[in-house]
Amino acid sequence: MDYTRHTIWYKIRKALRYVRLYGLGRTVSKIRAQYHMRNAGQPKDLAHSTVPARKTQVVGILGCGNFAYSTIAYYLCKCRGEVIRGCMDIHKSRAVSLAHRYSAHYGTDSAQRVIDDPQIQLLYIASNHASHAEYAISALQAGKAVHIEKPPVVNHDQLRRLCNAIRQNNGLVRMGFNRPLSPFARKLNSALRQQNSLSVINWFVAGHELPENHWYFSESEGGRILGNLCHWTDFTLRMVSRNRRYPIRLIPGRGSASDSNLALVSVFADGSVSSITFSAMGHTFEGVRERLSVHCGDVIAYMDDFHSMTIYEKEKTSRFRLINRNHGHKESIVGTFDCTIPNPCVEKFASIADVWETSDYFLGAKTALETGREVTIDEYSESVLK
């Protein structure tokens, strides 16, 4: 939603609410991003930049939309300084706008220029969904480490080619699924790992209503299941131990649209059950709203919007509340930089099995919800790449 077109009083209320939810600095970055997205002019061309190149600038960004501006670049510069060298977007004005704001060396509409830049060691990919895997494959072949925002792929052909590129180039890839890296997720998973039990997991998610012509709904971009639902399929998969997961049965439930008002039930090999209910009706003033309920052995937990959480374990009750929401964006984005620069820590990157199983799960969910039929998925094996 373009908040810049609303009344001044609406803007003030929205800004004040966001300060409470996200803090002042992040709110300012979100407001700037709204005007950045409307940037239809041609700011000063940075093809020959007035910003001197520095040795510390080792990051490239492909895709300079709202998320890249308000989250990726924001956290990189806030936590690690002026490390961005090259910015690319198919709308050059957005690449230049982001480059100006975060003191990058150049903005361009050429992805290849950024990929081939010998000083860039790490690429953050936040372009349109269908291009994520394609840019990542090119970057891996050029010897770059890659952070791919969700979804990493939009079909199985891309998934196979991406996994083969990782294997053939000893590629370093991290996926931008931030929620499992949040403080609440870490506390919750620590409690669950101590239980030798199956789990019952329930997500309720209220997302943004999008216009029918929104690019998320494009078949080539994977639809809204890949654009949104993959956040919660990824989190759910990580809550069930890998040796307990497979095979997974995916059982769909939906209204008239396959990717707006829906339910997905997953039945895991150990008897664990998860349900994800996703609705998109009207405007959610505070952004996406989500509630998680979990029962595993002696642990019962409730989490609301990554803002508050309660964990019950036998007679013990632990309550947590944050000043601001924390979905794990900082931990995801800065974490990728820290395990890449200056010396890559290979253990902190995703394995081919991680990339395959996370992606195969949300691709299976898409098939189930679009066809209305149950789908079964199995664990990764090298034979699937042939």
mmCIF file of C-alpha atoms in Angstrom:
data_model
loop_
_atom_site.group_PDB
_atom_site.id
_atom_site.type_symbol
_atom_site.label_atom_id
_atom_site.label_comp_id
_atom_site.label_asym_id
_atom_site.label_seq_id
_atom_site.Cartn_x
_atom_site.Cartn_y
_atom_site.Cartn_z
ATOM 1 C CA MET A 1 0.000 0.000 0.000
ATOM 2 C CA ASP A 2 1.226 3.489 -0.901
ATOM 3 C CA TYR A 3 0.857 5.418 2.355
ATOM 4 C CA THR A 4 2.123 8.640 0.776
ATOM 5 C CA ARG A 5 -1.275 9.125 -0.889
ATOM 6 C CA HIS A 6 -3.221 9.159 2.397
ATOM 7 C CA THR A 7 -4.211 12.173 4.478
ATOM 8 C CA ILE A 8 -1.691 13.839 6.763
ATOM 9 C CA TRP A 9 -3.529 12.582 9.865
ATOM 10 C CA TYR A 10 -3.410 9.015 8.607
ATOM 11 C CA LYS A 11 0.323 9.373 7.971
ATOM 12 C CA ILE A 12 0.891 10.723 11.486
ATOM 13 C CA ARG A 13 -1.087 7.877 13.095
ATOM 14 C CA LYS A 14 0.749 5.320 10.967
ATOM 15 C CA ALA A 15 4.150 6.768 11.844
ATOM 16 C CA LEU A 16 3.379 6.894 15.581
ATOM 17 C CA ARG A 17 2.157 3.294 15.538
ATOM 18 C CA TYR A 18 5.278 2.179 13.688
ATOM 19 C CA VAL A 19 7.542 3.942 16.180
ATOM 20 C CA ARG A 20 5.919 1.832 18.895
ATOM 21 C CA LEU A 21 6.230 -1.353 16.847
ATOM 22 C CA TYR A 22 9.645 -0.919 15.225
ATOM 23 C CA GLY A 23 11.446 1.960 16.932
ATOM 24 C CA LEU A 24 12.270 5.423 15.592
ATOM 25 C CA GLY A 25 15.185 4.524 13.292
ATOM 26 C CA ARG A 26 13.406 1.692 11.486
ATOM 27 C CA THR A 27 10.231 3.782 11.166
ATOM 28 C CA VAL A 28 12.170 6.598 9.489
ATOM 29 C CA SER A 29 13.694 4.091 7.072
ATOM 30 C CA LYS A 30 10.227 2.737 6.244
ATOM 31 C CA ILE A 31 8.899 6.245 5.594
ATOM 32 C CA ARG A 32 11.875 7.100 3.387
ATOM 33 C CA ALA A 33 11.301 3.835 1.507
ATOM 34 C CA GLN A 34 7.732 4.863 0.635
ATOM 35 C CA TYR A 35 9.007 7.981 -1.113
ATOM 36 C CA HIS A 36 11.924 6.051 -2.595
ATOM 37 C CA MET A 37 9.425 3.721 -4.295
ATOM 38 C CA ARG A 38 7.651 6.705 -5.838
ATOM 39 C CA ASN A 39 10.901 8.055 -7.209
ATOM 40 C CA ALA A 40 10.044 8.446 -10.861
ATOM 41 C CA GLY A 41 12.601 11.150 -11.560
ATOM 42 C CA GLN A 42 16.229 10.741 -12.489
ATOM 43 C CA PRO A 43 18.473 11.585 -9.552
ATOM 44 C CA LYS A 44 22.082 12.352 -10.230
ATOM 45 C CA ASP A 45 23.458 9.505 -12.321
ATOM 46 C CA LEU A 46 26.026 7.515 -10.388
ATOM 47 C CA ALA A 47 27.514 5.758 -13.401
ATOM 48 C CA HIS A 48 30.571 7.875 -12.601
ATOM 49 C CA SER A 49 30.059 8.291 -8.889
ATOM 50 C CA THR A 50 30.973 11.256 -6.764
ATOM 51 C CA VAL A 51 31.235 8.797 -3.846
ATOM 52 C CA PRO A 52 34.833 7.543 -3.746
ATOM 53 C CA ALA A 53 35.268 3.783 -3.903
ATOM 54 C CA ARG A 54 36.514 2.303 -0.649
ATOM 55 C CA LYS A 55 38.056 -1.073 0.072
ATOM 56 C CA THR A 56 35.392 -1.685 2.727
ATOM 57 C CA GLN A 57 32.669 -1.588 0.066
ATOM 58 C CA VAL A 58 32.291 -5.275 -0.742
ATOM 59 C CA VAL A 59 28.501 -5.722 -0.979
ATOM 60 C CA GLY A 60 26.212 -5.612 -3.993
ATOM 61 C CA ILE A 61 22.407 -5.395 -3.957
ATOM 62 C CA LEU A 62 20.266 -6.684 -6.825
ATOM 63 C CA GLY A 63 16.761 -5.259 -6.568
ATOM 64 C CA CYS A 64 16.318 -1.873 -4.875
ATOM 65 C CA GLY A 65 12.672 -1.933 -3.855
ATOM 66 C CA ASN A 66 11.060 -1.204 -0.501
ATOM 67 C CA PHE A 67 12.607 -4.141 1.346
ATOM 68 C CA ALA A 68 16.126 -3.547 0.078
ATOM 69 C CA TYR A 69 15.917 0.152 0.978
ATOM 70 C CA SER A 70 14.225 -0.071 4.383
ATOM 71 C CA THR A 71 15.679 -3.338 5.654
ATOM 72 C CA ILE A 72 18.739 -4.744 3.846
ATOM 73 C CA ALA A 73 20.618 -1.482 3.283
ATOM 74 C CA TYR A 74 19.333 -0.034 6.559
ATOM 75 C CA TYR A 75 20.726 -2.820 8.741
ATOM 76 C CA LEU A 76 23.952 -3.214 6.795
ATOM 77 C CA CYS A 77 24.815 0.457 7.127
ATOM 78 C CA LYS A 78 23.557 0.807 10.681
ATOM 79 C CA CYS A 79 25.501 -2.214 11.934
ATOM 80 C CA ARG A 80 28.522 -2.473 9.599
ATOM 81 C CA GLY A 81 28.953 0.976 8.098
ATOM 82 C CA GLU A 82 29.163 2.001 4.446
ATOM 83 C CA VAL A 83 29.823 -1.445 2.980
ATOM 84 C CA ILE A 84 27.572 -1.278 -0.101
ATOM 85 C CA ARG A 85 29.436 -0.783 -3.380
ATOM 86 C CA GLY A 86 26.962 -1.440 -6.192
ATOM 87 C CA CYS A 87 23.155 -1.272 -6.400
ATOM 88 C CA MET A 88 21.078 -2.569 -9.293
ATOM 89 C CA ASP A 89 17.414 -2.295 -10.177
ATOM 90 C CA ILE A 90 15.567 -2.550 -13.479
ATOM 91 C CA HIS A 91 14.308 0.953 -12.596
ATOM 92 C CA LYS A 92 17.641 2.732 -12.554
ATOM 93 C CA SER A 93 16.250 5.680 -10.577
ATOM 94 C CA ARG A 94 15.606 3.349 -7.622
ATOM 95 C CA ALA A 95 19.120 1.936 -7.755
ATOM 96 C CA VAL A 96 20.528 5.449 -7.807
ATOM 97 C CA SER A 97 18.184 6.571 -5.013
ATOM 98 C CA LEU A 98 19.343 3.732 -2.749
ATOM 99 C CA ALA A 99 22.969 4.350 -3.675
ATOM 100 C CA HIS A 100 22.672 8.032 -2.758
ATOM 101 C CA ARG A 101 20.985 7.317 0.563
ATOM 102 C CA TYR A 102 23.488 4.683 1.714
ATOM 103 C CA SER A 103 26.673 6.119 0.149
ATOM 104 C CA ALA A 104 27.194 3.299 -2.325
ATOM 105 C CA HIS A 105 29.727 3.766 -5.110
ATOM 106 C CA TYR A 106 27.248 3.353 -7.986
ATOM 107 C CA GLY A 107 23.686 2.608 -9.021
ATOM 108 C CA THR A 108 22.898 0.819 -12.273
ATOM 109 C CA ASP A 109 20.243 -1.109 -14.178
ATOM 110 C CA SER A 110 22.779 -3.771 -15.186
ATOM 111 C CA ALA A 111 22.827 -6.839 -12.952
ATOM 112 C CA GLN A 112 25.865 -8.171 -14.789
ATOM 113 C CA ARG A 113 27.875 -5.078 -13.889
ATOM 114 C CA VAL A 114 27.341 -5.794 -10.186
ATOM 115 C CA ILE A 115 27.882 -9.551 -10.532
ATOM 116 C CA ASP A 116 31.136 -9.051 -12.451
ATOM 117 C CA ASP A 117 32.472 -6.354 -10.109
ATOM 118 C CA PRO A 118 35.725 -7.868 -8.753
ATOM 119 C CA GLN A 119 35.546 -5.915 -5.483
ATOM 120 C CA ILE A 120 32.104 -7.267 -4.556
ATOM 121 C CA GLN A 121 32.302 -10.428 -2.468
ATOM 122 C CA LEU A 122 28.695 -10.746 -1.281
ATOM 123 C CA LEU A 123 25.428 -10.196 -3.150
ATOM 124 C CA TYR A 124 22.021 -9.610 -1.562
ATOM 125 C CA ILE A 125 19.263 -10.562 -4.009
ATOM 126 C CA ALA A 126 15.916 -8.820 -3.424
ATOM 127 C CA SER A 127 14.586 -8.431 -6.962
ATOM 128 C CA ASN A 128 11.331 -9.840 -8.340
ATOM 129 C CA HIS A 129 10.785 -13.436 -7.272
ATOM 130 C CA ALA A 130 11.323 -15.136 -10.641
ATOM 131 C CA SER A 131 14.782 -13.574 -10.944
ATOM 132 C CA HIS A 132 16.130 -14.656 -7.532
ATOM 133 C CA ALA A 133 17.482 -18.028 -8.595
ATOM 134 C CA GLU A 134 18.718 -16.747 -11.959
ATOM 135 C CA TYR A 135 20.779 -13.979 -10.374
ATOM 136 C CA ALA A 136 21.999 -16.359 -7.658
ATOM 137 C CA ILE A 137 23.226 -18.915 -10.201
ATOM 138 C CA SER A 138 25.119 -16.237 -12.116
ATOM 139 C CA ALA A 139 26.605 -14.883 -8.904
ATOM 140 C CA LEU A 140 27.721 -18.330 -7.725
ATOM 141 C CA GLN A 141 29.374 -18.957 -11.086
ATOM 142 C CA ALA A 142 31.216 -15.655 -10.618
ATOM 143 C CA GLY A 143 32.509 -16.811 -7.229
ATOM 144 C CA LYS A 144 30.298 -14.596 -5.058
ATOM 145 C CA ALA A 145 28.632 -15.478 -1.775
ATOM 146 C CA VAL A 146 24.870 -14.986 -2.028
ATOM 147 C CA HIS A 147 22.019 -13.987 0.282
ATOM 148 C CA ILE A 148 18.719 -14.790 -1.470
ATOM 149 C CA GLU A 149 15.545 -13.211 -0.142
ATOM 150 C CA LYS A 150 12.381 -15.294 -0.197
ATOM 151 C CA PRO A 151 11.460 -17.238 -2.198
ATOM 152 C CA PRO A 152 14.828 -18.560 -3.417
ATOM 153 C CA VAL A 153 13.129 -20.282 -6.375
ATOM 154 C CA VAL A 154 9.722 -20.291 -8.053
ATOM 155 C CA ASN A 155 9.754 -23.790 -9.574
ATOM 156 C CA HIS A 156 11.596 -27.111 -9.447
ATOM 157 C CA ASP A 157 13.653 -26.403 -12.555
ATOM 158 C CA GLN A 158 15.151 -23.351 -10.847
ATOM 159 C CA LEU A 159 15.644 -25.362 -7.664
ATOM 160 C CA ARG A 160 17.622 -28.084 -9.442
ATOM 161 C CA ARG A 161 19.781 -25.566 -11.283
ATOM 162 C CA LEU A 162 20.416 -23.543 -8.133
ATOM 163 C CA CYS A 163 21.423 -26.635 -6.129
ATOM 164 C CA ASN A 164 23.689 -27.812 -8.957
ATOM 165 C CA ALA A 165 25.309 -24.359 -9.085
ATOM 166 C CA ILE A 166 25.973 -24.553 -5.343
ATOM 167 C CA ARG A 167 27.542 -28.005 -5.740
ATOM 168 C CA GLN A 168 29.607 -27.219 -8.836
ATOM 169 C CA ASN A 169 30.993 -23.928 -7.492
ATOM 170 C CA ASN A 170 31.289 -24.827 -3.798
ATOM 171 C CA GLY A 171 28.794 -22.003 -3.469
ATOM 172 C CA LEU A 172 28.004 -20.105 -0.284
ATOM 173 C CA VAL A 173 24.279 -19.385 -0.003
ATOM 174 C CA ARG A 174 22.054 -18.125 2.765
ATOM 175 C CA MET A 175 18.290 -17.814 2.392
ATOM 176 C CA GLY A 176 16.532 -14.744 3.733
ATOM 177 C CA PHE A 177 14.061 -16.551 5.977
ATOM 178 C CA ASN A 178 14.431 -14.248 8.953
ATOM 179 C CA ARG A 179 11.793 -15.430 11.430
ATOM 180 C CA PRO A 180 13.669 -18.528 12.690
ATOM 181 C CA LEU A 181 16.599 -16.233 13.585
ATOM 182 C CA SER A 182 14.507 -13.934 15.789
ATOM 183 C CA PRO A 183 15.105 -13.939 19.577
ATOM 184 C CA PHE A 184 11.687 -15.496 20.240
ATOM 185 C CA ALA A 185 12.234 -18.279 17.711
ATOM 186 C CA ARG A 186 15.553 -19.162 19.316
ATOM 187 C CA LYS A 187 14.023 -19.299 22.798
ATOM 188 C CA LEU A 188 11.136 -21.401 21.557
ATOM 189 C CA ASN A 189 13.257 -23.861 19.593
ATOM 190 C CA SER A 190 15.582 -24.256 22.585
ATOM 191 C CA ALA A 191 12.593 -25.318 24.697
ATOM 192 C CA LEU A 192 11.220 -27.641 22.014
ATOM 193 C CA ARG A 193 14.544 -29.399 21.411
ATOM 194 C CA GLN A 194 14.518 -30.624 24.994
ATOM 195 C CA GLN A 195 11.247 -32.487 24.405
ATOM 196 C CA ASN A 196 11.414 -35.953 22.874
ATOM 197 C CA SER A 197 7.921 -35.639 21.502
ATOM 198 C CA LEU A 198 5.868 -34.948 18.428
ATOM 199 C CA SER A 199 4.488 -31.413 17.985
ATOM 200 C CA VAL A 200 1.173 -29.781 17.171
ATOM 201 C CA ILE A 201 1.793 -26.396 15.529
ATOM 202 C CA ASN A 202 -0.736 -23.769 14.510
ATOM 203 C CA TRP A 203 -0.118 -20.497 12.663
ATOM 204 C CA PHE A 204 -2.772 -17.863 12.062
ATOM 205 C CA VAL A 205 -1.600 -15.158 9.669
ATOM 206 C CA ALA A 206 -3.513 -12.064 8.502
ATOM 207 C CA GLY A 207 -1.739 -10.590 5.498
ATOM 208 C CA HIS A 208 -2.202 -7.500 3.371
ATOM 209 C CA GLU A 209 -5.020 -7.388 0.869
ATOM 210 C CA LEU A 210 -3.453 -6.891 -2.565
ATOM 211 C CA PRO A 211 -5.087 -5.653 -5.775
ATOM 212 C CA GLU A 212 -5.847 -8.307 -8.378
ATOM 213 C CA ASN A 213 -3.220 -6.918 -10.739
ATOM 214 C CA HIS A 214 -0.430 -6.994 -8.141
ATOM 215 C CA TRP A 215 2.730 -8.640 -9.472
ATOM 216 C CA TYR A 216 2.705 -11.156 -6.589
ATOM 217 C CA PHE A 217 -0.214 -12.902 -8.313
ATOM 218 C CA SER A 218 1.675 -13.410 -11.546
ATOM 219 C CA GLU A 219 2.118 -17.095 -12.317
ATOM 220 C CA SER A 220 5.690 -16.472 -13.455
ATOM 221 C CA GLU A 221 6.477 -14.976 -10.026
ATOM 222 C CA GLY A 222 5.070 -17.995 -8.170
ATOM 223 C CA GLY A 223 1.916 -16.386 -6.826
ATOM 224 C CA ARG A 224 1.286 -15.333 -3.262
ATOM 225 C CA ILE A 225 1.956 -18.766 -1.781
ATOM 226 C CA LEU A 226 5.618 -18.394 -2.685
ATOM 227 C CA GLY A 227 5.631 -14.658 -2.010
ATOM 228 C CA ASN A 228 4.169 -14.896 1.513
ATOM 229 C CA LEU A 229 3.310 -18.382 2.743
ATOM 230 C CA CYS A 230 6.888 -19.621 2.366
ATOM 231 C CA HIS A 231 7.840 -17.662 5.513
ATOM 232 C CA TRP A 232 5.686 -19.940 7.644
ATOM 233 C CA THR A 233 6.357 -23.200 5.814
ATOM 234 C CA ASP A 234 10.073 -22.560 6.406
ATOM 235 C CA PHE A 235 9.592 -21.807 10.107
ATOM 236 C CA THR A 236 7.348 -24.860 10.539
ATOM 237 C CA LEU A 237 9.867 -27.164 8.864
ATOM 238 C CA ARG A 238 12.599 -25.978 11.231
ATOM 239 C CA MET A 239 10.435 -26.712 14.268
ATOM 240 C CA VAL A 240 10.333 -30.436 13.446
ATOM 241 C CA SER A 241 13.607 -32.361 13.740
ATOM 242 C CA ARG A 242 14.872 -33.519 10.368
ATOM 243 C CA ASN A 243 14.962 -37.173 11.432
ATOM 244 C CA ARG A 244 11.251 -36.903 12.287
ATOM 245 C CA ARG A 245 9.996 -35.089 9.174
ATOM 246 C CA TYR A 246 9.750 -37.309 6.120
ATOM 247 C CA PRO A 247 7.644 -38.151 4.299
ATOM 248 C CA ILE A 248 5.404 -35.081 4.771
ATOM 249 C CA ARG A 249 1.781 -35.098 3.653
ATOM 250 C CA LEU A 250 0.461 -31.685 2.576
ATOM 251 C CA ILE A 251 -3.329 -31.343 2.780
ATOM 252 C CA PRO A 252 -4.872 -28.197 1.267
ATOM 253 C CA GLY A 253 -7.928 -26.154 2.163
ATOM 254 C CA ARG A 254 -8.893 -22.989 0.360
ATOM 255 C CA GLY A 255 -11.667 -20.635 -0.674
ATOM 256 C CA SER A 256 -12.244 -19.448 -4.209
ATOM 257 C CA ALA A 257 -8.654 -18.199 -4.533
ATOM 258 C CA SER A 258 -5.777 -20.633 -4.076
ATOM 259 C CA ASP A 259 -3.338 -18.130 -2.594
ATOM 260 C CA SER A 260 -5.270 -15.590 -0.490
ATOM 261 C CA ASN A 261 -7.651 -17.229 2.009
ATOM 262 C CA LEU A 262 -6.374 -20.712 2.682
ATOM 263 C CA ALA A 263 -5.302 -23.386 5.109
ATOM 264 C CA LEU A 264 -2.455 -25.856 4.762
ATOM 265 C CA VAL A 265 -2.178 -28.908 7.010
ATOM 266 C CA SER A 266 1.125 -30.811 7.149
ATOM 267 C CA VAL A 267 1.398 -34.287 8.661
ATOM 268 C CA PHE A 268 4.977 -35.308 9.412
ATOM 269 C CA ALA A 269 6.421 -38.810 9.628
ATOM 270 C CA ASP A 270 6.558 -38.804 13.438
ATOM 271 C CA GLY A 271 2.893 -37.810 13.739
ATOM 272 C CA SER A 272 3.549 -34.113 14.246
ATOM 273 C CA VAL A 273 0.871 -31.922 12.708
ATOM 274 C CA SER A 274 1.006 -28.290 11.627
ATOM 275 C CA SER A 275 -1.630 -25.976 10.229
ATOM 276 C CA ILE A 276 -1.087 -22.610 8.572
ATOM 277 C CA THR A 277 -4.146 -20.424 8.059
ATOM 278 C CA PHE A 278 -3.553 -17.378 5.865
ATOM 279 C CA SER A 279 -6.133 -14.676 5.209
ATOM 280 C CA ALA A 280 -5.937 -11.499 3.157
ATOM 281 C CA MET A 281 -9.058 -9.395 3.590
ATOM 282 C CA GLY A 282 -8.930 -5.642 4.033
ATOM 283 C CA HIS A 283 -6.106 -3.542 5.417
ATOM 284 C CA THR A 284 -4.058 -4.530 8.480
ATOM 285 C CA PHE A 285 -3.009 -1.198 9.980
ATOM 286 C CA GLU A 286 -0.023 -2.686 11.837
ATOM 287 C CA GLY A 287 1.180 -4.780 8.918
ATOM 288 C CA VAL A 288 1.102 -8.575 8.816
ATOM 289 C CA ARG A 289 -0.389 -10.025 12.001
ATOM 290 C CA GLU A 290 0.560 -13.537 13.107
ATOM 291 C CA ARG A 291 -0.060 -15.812 16.047
ATOM 292 C CA LEU A 292 1.722 -19.094 16.748
ATOM 293 C CA SER A 293 0.519 -21.813 19.123
ATOM 294 C CA VAL A 294 2.637 -24.902 19.819
ATOM 295 C CA HIS A 295 2.254 -27.984 21.998
ATOM 296 C CA CYS A 296 5.237 -30.334 22.226
ATOM 297 C CA GLY A 297 5.596 -32.758 25.137
ATOM 298 C CA ASP A 298 5.491 -30.717 28.341
ATOM 299 C CA VAL A 299 5.815 -27.405 26.483
ATOM 300 C CA ILE A 300 2.918 -25.194 25.430
ATOM 301 C CA ALA A 301 3.801 -21.849 23.834
ATOM 302 C CA TYR A 302 1.988 -18.851 22.399
ATOM 303 C CA MET A 303 3.596 -16.063 20.389
ATOM 304 C CA ASP A 304 1.955 -12.899 19.045
ATOM 305 C CA ASP A 305 3.526 -10.865 16.230
ATOM 306 C CA PHE A 306 7.088 -11.486 17.463
ATOM 307 C CA HIS A 307 6.251 -8.943 20.160
ATOM 308 C CA SER A 308 5.187 -11.138 23.081
ATOM 309 C CA MET A 309 5.518 -14.825 23.933
ATOM 310 C CA THR A 310 4.562 -17.145 26.782
ATOM 311 C CA ILE A 311 6.074 -20.590 27.327
ATOM 312 C CA TYR A 312 4.525 -23.040 29.798
ATOM 313 C CA GLU A 313 6.572 -26.056 30.869
ATOM 314 C CA LYS A 314 5.000 -28.120 33.663
ATOM 315 C CA GLU A 315 4.753 -25.776 36.657
ATOM 316 C CA LYS A 316 7.036 -23.141 35.115
ATOM 317 C CA THR A 317 5.696 -20.131 33.191
ATOM 318 C CA SER A 318 8.040 -17.845 31.251
ATOM 319 C CA ARG A 319 6.731 -14.597 29.761
ATOM 320 C CA PHE A 320 8.653 -12.458 27.287
ATOM 321 C CA ARG A 321 7.857 -9.086 25.772
ATOM 322 C CA LEU A 322 9.992 -6.899 23.524
ATOM 323 C CA ILE A 323 9.923 -3.124 23.315
ATOM 324 C CA ASN A 324 9.678 -3.419 19.521
ATOM 325 C CA ARG A 325 8.777 -6.301 17.232
ATOM 326 C CA ASN A 326 11.742 -8.382 16.146
ATOM 327 C CA HIS A 327 11.182 -10.645 13.157
ATOM 328 C CA GLY A 328 14.879 -11.491 12.878
ATOM 329 C CA HIS A 329 15.684 -9.226 9.910
ATOM 330 C CA LYS A 330 18.779 -7.769 11.519
ATOM 331 C CA GLU A 331 20.016 -11.206 12.556
ATOM 332 C CA SER A 332 19.479 -12.556 9.032
ATOM 333 C CA ILE A 333 21.005 -9.691 7.057
ATOM 334 C CA VAL A 334 23.914 -8.807 9.322
ATOM 335 C CA GLY A 335 24.494 -12.497 10.051
ATOM 336 C CA THR A 336 25.133 -13.164 6.367
ATOM 337 C CA PHE A 337 27.634 -10.315 6.198
ATOM 338 C CA ASP A 338 29.439 -11.452 9.354
ATOM 339 C CA CYS A 339 29.873 -15.043 8.190
ATOM 340 C CA THR A 340 31.201 -13.858 4.807
ATOM 341 C CA ILE A 341 33.462 -10.869 5.522
ATOM 342 C CA PRO A 342 36.417 -11.037 5.827
ATOM 343 C CA ASN A 343 36.712 -14.839 5.940
ATOM 344 C CA PRO A 344 33.720 -17.044 5.033
ATOM 345 C CA CYS A 345 32.474 -19.404 7.749
ATOM 346 C CA VAL A 346 31.193 -22.240 5.596
ATOM 347 C CA GLU A 347 29.309 -23.919 8.462
ATOM 348 C CA LYS A 348 26.942 -20.951 8.738
ATOM 349 C CA PHE A 349 25.756 -21.182 5.143
ATOM 350 C CA ALA A 350 22.904 -23.355 3.904
ATOM 351 C CA SER A 351 23.636 -26.868 2.707
ATOM 352 C CA ILE A 352 22.189 -28.138 -0.546
ATOM 353 C CA ALA A 353 19.795 -30.263 1.533
ATOM 354 C CA ASP A 354 18.605 -27.138 3.399
ATOM 355 C CA VAL A 355 17.954 -25.271 0.162
ATOM 356 C CA TRP A 356 16.208 -28.240 -1.433
ATOM 357 C CA GLU A 357 13.995 -29.223 1.493
ATOM 358 C CA THR A 358 12.892 -25.688 2.374
ATOM 359 C CA SER A 359 12.038 -24.968 -1.266
ATOM 360 C CA ASP A 360 10.471 -28.353 -1.998
ATOM 361 C CA TYR A 361 8.130 -27.814 0.965
ATOM 362 C CA PHE A 362 6.716 -24.494 -0.248
ATOM 363 C CA LEU A 363 6.614 -25.685 -3.873
ATOM 364 C CA GLY A 364 4.671 -28.731 -2.695
ATOM 365 C CA ALA A 365 2.320 -26.435 -0.765
ATOM 366 C CA LYS A 366 1.730 -24.421 -3.922
ATOM 367 C CA THR A 367 0.891 -27.560 -5.910
ATOM 368 C CA ALA A 368 -1.451 -28.838 -3.208
ATOM 369 C CA LEU A 369 -3.319 -25.548 -2.851
ATOM 370 C CA GLU A 370 -3.598 -24.900 -6.579
ATOM 371 C CA THR A 371 -4.836 -28.399 -7.418
ATOM 372 C CA GLY A 372 -6.846 -29.006 -4.260
ATOM 373 C CA ARG A 373 -5.143 -32.383 -3.889
ATOM 374 C CA GLU A 374 -2.933 -33.896 -1.228
ATOM 375 C CA VAL A 375 0.795 -33.889 -2.011
ATOM 376 C CA THR A 376 3.537 -35.966 -0.394
ATOM 377 C CA ILE A 377 7.156 -34.799 -0.311
ATOM 378 C CA ASP A 378 10.301 -36.701 0.648
ATOM 379 C CA GLU A 379 13.683 -35.722 2.057
ATOM 380 C CA TYR A 380 16.534 -34.581 -0.155
ATOM 381 C CA SER A 381 18.734 -37.081 -1.948
ATOM 382 C CA GLU A 382 21.397 -36.382 -4.547
ATOM 383 C CA SER A 383 19.382 -38.275 -7.158
ATOM 384 C CA VAL A 384 16.873 -35.395 -7.429
ATOM 385 C CA LEU A 385 19.546 -33.161 -9.006
ATOM 386 C CA LYS A 386 20.132 -35.426 -11.991
#
